[in-house]
PDB file of C-alpha atoms in Angstrom:
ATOM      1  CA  UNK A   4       2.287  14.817  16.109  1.00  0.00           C
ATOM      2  CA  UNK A   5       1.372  12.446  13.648  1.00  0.00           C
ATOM      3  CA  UNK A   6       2.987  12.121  10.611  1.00  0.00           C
ATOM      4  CA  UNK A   7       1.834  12.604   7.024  1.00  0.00           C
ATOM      5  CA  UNK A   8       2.753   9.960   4.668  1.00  0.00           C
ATOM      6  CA  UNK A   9       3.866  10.880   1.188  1.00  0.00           C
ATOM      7  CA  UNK A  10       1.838  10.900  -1.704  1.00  0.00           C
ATOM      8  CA  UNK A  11       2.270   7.029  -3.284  1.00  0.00           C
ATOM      9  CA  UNK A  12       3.096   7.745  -7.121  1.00  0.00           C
ATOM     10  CA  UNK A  13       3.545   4.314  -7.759  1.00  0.00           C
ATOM     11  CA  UNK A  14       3.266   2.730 -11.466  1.00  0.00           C
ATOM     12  CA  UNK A  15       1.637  -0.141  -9.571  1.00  0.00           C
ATOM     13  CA  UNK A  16      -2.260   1.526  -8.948  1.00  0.00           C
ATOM     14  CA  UNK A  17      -2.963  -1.608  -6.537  1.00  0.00           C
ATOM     15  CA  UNK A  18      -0.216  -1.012  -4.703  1.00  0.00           C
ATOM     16  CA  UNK A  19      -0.433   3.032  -4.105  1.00  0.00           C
ATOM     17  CA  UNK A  20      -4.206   1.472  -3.131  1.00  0.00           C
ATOM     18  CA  UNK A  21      -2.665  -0.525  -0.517  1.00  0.00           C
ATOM     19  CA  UNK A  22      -0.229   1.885   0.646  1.00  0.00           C
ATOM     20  CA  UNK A  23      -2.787   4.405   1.273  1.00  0.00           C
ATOM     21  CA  UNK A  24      -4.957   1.915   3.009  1.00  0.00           C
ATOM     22  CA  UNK A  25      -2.715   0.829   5.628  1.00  0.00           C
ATOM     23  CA  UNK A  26      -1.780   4.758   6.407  1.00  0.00           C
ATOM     24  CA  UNK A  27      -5.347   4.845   7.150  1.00  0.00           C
ATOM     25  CA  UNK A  28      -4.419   1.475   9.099  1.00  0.00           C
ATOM     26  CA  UNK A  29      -2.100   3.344  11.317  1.00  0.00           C
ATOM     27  CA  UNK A  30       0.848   2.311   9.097  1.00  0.00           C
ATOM     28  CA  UNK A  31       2.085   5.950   8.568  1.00  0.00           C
ATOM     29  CA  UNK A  32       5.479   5.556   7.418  1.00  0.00           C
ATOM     30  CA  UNK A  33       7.812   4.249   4.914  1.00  0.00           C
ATOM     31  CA  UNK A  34       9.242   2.139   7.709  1.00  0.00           C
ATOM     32  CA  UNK A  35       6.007   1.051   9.307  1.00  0.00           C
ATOM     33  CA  UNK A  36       4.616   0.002   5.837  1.00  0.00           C
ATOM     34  CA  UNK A  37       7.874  -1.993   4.965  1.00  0.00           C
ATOM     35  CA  UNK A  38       7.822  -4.036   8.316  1.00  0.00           C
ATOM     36  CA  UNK A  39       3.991  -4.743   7.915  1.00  0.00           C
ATOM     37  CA  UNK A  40       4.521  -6.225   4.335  1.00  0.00           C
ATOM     38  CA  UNK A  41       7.868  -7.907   5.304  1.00  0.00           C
ATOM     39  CA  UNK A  42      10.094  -6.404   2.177  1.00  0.00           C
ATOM     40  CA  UNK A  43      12.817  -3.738   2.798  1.00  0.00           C
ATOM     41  CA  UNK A  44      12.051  -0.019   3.170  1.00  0.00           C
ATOM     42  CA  UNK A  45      14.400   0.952   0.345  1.00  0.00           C
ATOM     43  CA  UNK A  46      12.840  -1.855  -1.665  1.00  0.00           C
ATOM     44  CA  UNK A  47       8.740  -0.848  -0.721  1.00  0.00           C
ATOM     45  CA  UNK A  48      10.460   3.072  -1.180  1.00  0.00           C
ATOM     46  CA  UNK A  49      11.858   1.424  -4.738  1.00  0.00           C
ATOM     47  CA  UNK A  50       8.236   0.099  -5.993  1.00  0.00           C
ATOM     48  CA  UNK A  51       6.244   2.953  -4.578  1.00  0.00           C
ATOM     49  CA  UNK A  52       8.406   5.309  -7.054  1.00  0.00           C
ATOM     50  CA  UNK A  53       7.787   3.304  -9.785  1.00  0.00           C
ATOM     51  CA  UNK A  54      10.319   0.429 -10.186  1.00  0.00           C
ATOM     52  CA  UNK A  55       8.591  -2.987 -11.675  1.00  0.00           C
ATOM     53  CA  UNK A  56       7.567  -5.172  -8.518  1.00  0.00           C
ATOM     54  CA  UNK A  57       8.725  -8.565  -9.168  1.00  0.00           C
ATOM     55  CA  UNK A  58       6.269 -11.310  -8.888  1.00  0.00           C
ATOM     56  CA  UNK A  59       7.931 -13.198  -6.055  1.00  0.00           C
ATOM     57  CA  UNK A  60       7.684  -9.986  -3.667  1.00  0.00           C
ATOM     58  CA  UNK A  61       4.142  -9.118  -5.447  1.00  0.00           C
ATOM     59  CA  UNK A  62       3.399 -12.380  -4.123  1.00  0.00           C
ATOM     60  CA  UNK A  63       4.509 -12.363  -0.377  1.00  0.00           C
ATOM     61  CA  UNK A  64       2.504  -8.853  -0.532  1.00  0.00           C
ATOM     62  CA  UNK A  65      -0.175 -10.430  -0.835  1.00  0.00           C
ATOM     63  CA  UNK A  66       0.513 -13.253   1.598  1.00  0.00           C
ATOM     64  CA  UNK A  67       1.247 -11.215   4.096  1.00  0.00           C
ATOM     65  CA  UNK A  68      -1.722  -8.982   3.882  1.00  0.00           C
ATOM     66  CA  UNK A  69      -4.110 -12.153   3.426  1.00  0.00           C
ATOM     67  CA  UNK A  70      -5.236 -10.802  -0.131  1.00  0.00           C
ATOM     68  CA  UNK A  71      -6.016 -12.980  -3.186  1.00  0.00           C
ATOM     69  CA  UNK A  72      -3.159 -14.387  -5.252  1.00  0.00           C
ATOM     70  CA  UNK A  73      -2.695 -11.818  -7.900  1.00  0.00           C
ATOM     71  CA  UNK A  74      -4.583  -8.771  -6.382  1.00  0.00           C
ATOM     72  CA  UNK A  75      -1.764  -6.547  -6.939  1.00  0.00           C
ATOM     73  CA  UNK A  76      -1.672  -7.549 -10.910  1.00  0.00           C
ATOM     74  CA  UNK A  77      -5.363  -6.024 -11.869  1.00  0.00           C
ATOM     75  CA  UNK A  78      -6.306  -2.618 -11.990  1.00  0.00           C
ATOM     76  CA  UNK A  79      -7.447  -0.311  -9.206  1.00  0.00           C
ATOM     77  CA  UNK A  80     -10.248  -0.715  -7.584  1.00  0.00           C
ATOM     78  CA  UNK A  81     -13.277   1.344  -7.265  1.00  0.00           C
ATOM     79  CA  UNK A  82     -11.646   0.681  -3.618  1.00  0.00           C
ATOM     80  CA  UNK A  83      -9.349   3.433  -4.146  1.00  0.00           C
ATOM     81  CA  UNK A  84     -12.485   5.868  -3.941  1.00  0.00           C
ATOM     82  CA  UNK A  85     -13.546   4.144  -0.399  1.00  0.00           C
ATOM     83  CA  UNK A  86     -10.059   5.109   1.037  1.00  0.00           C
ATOM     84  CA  UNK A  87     -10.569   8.629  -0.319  1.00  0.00           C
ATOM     85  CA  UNK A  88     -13.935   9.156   1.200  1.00  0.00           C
ATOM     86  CA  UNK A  89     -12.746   7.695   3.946  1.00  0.00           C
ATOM     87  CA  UNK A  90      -9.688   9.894   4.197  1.00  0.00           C
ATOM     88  CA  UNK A  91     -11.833  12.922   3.662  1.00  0.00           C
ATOM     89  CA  UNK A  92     -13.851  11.878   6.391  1.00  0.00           C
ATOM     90  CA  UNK A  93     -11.074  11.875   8.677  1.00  0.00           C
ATOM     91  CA  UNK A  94      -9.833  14.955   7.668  1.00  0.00           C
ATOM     92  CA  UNK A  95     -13.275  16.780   8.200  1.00  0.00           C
ATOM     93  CA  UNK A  96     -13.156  14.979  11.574  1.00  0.00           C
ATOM     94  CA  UNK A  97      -9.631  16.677  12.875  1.00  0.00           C
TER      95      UNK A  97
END
């Protein structure tokens, strides 16, 4: 069985974006997510609940998942809608 990740309530609207885009990835879990992006579980489970994300780890985020430098700083995208649809999709599919 696979398992359902969370609901991402974080303050950060790029980076509940992200998390819910690499659960689509395959990246499932807390753990999973943490060792893709490099940063501590407790830390990602830290940001993800709404604690300020420094700009050092913002940074490395965004390194690591080969995005522009600052992507995490601007608003949600109309990206967030794409992984919706595309969650729906899957969900129709099961």
């Amino acid at each position: 069985m696979i398992p359902t990740p969370a609901p991402v309530h974080a303050s950060n609207p790029r980076l509940a974006e992200l998390l819910a885009r690499m659960a689509l990835e395959g990246y499932g879990t807390l753990r999973a997510q943490s060792i893709r992006l490099g940063i501590p579980a407790g830390a990602l489970r830290n940001y993800a609940a709404g604690f300020p994300l420094p700009e050092e780890v913002a940074g490395d985020i965004e390194w690591m998942m080969e995005l522009s430098d600052g992507w995490l700083d601007y608003p949600a995208a109309a990206t967030t809608a794409l992984v919706d649809d595309r969650r729906q999709g899957m969900m129709a599919s099961a």
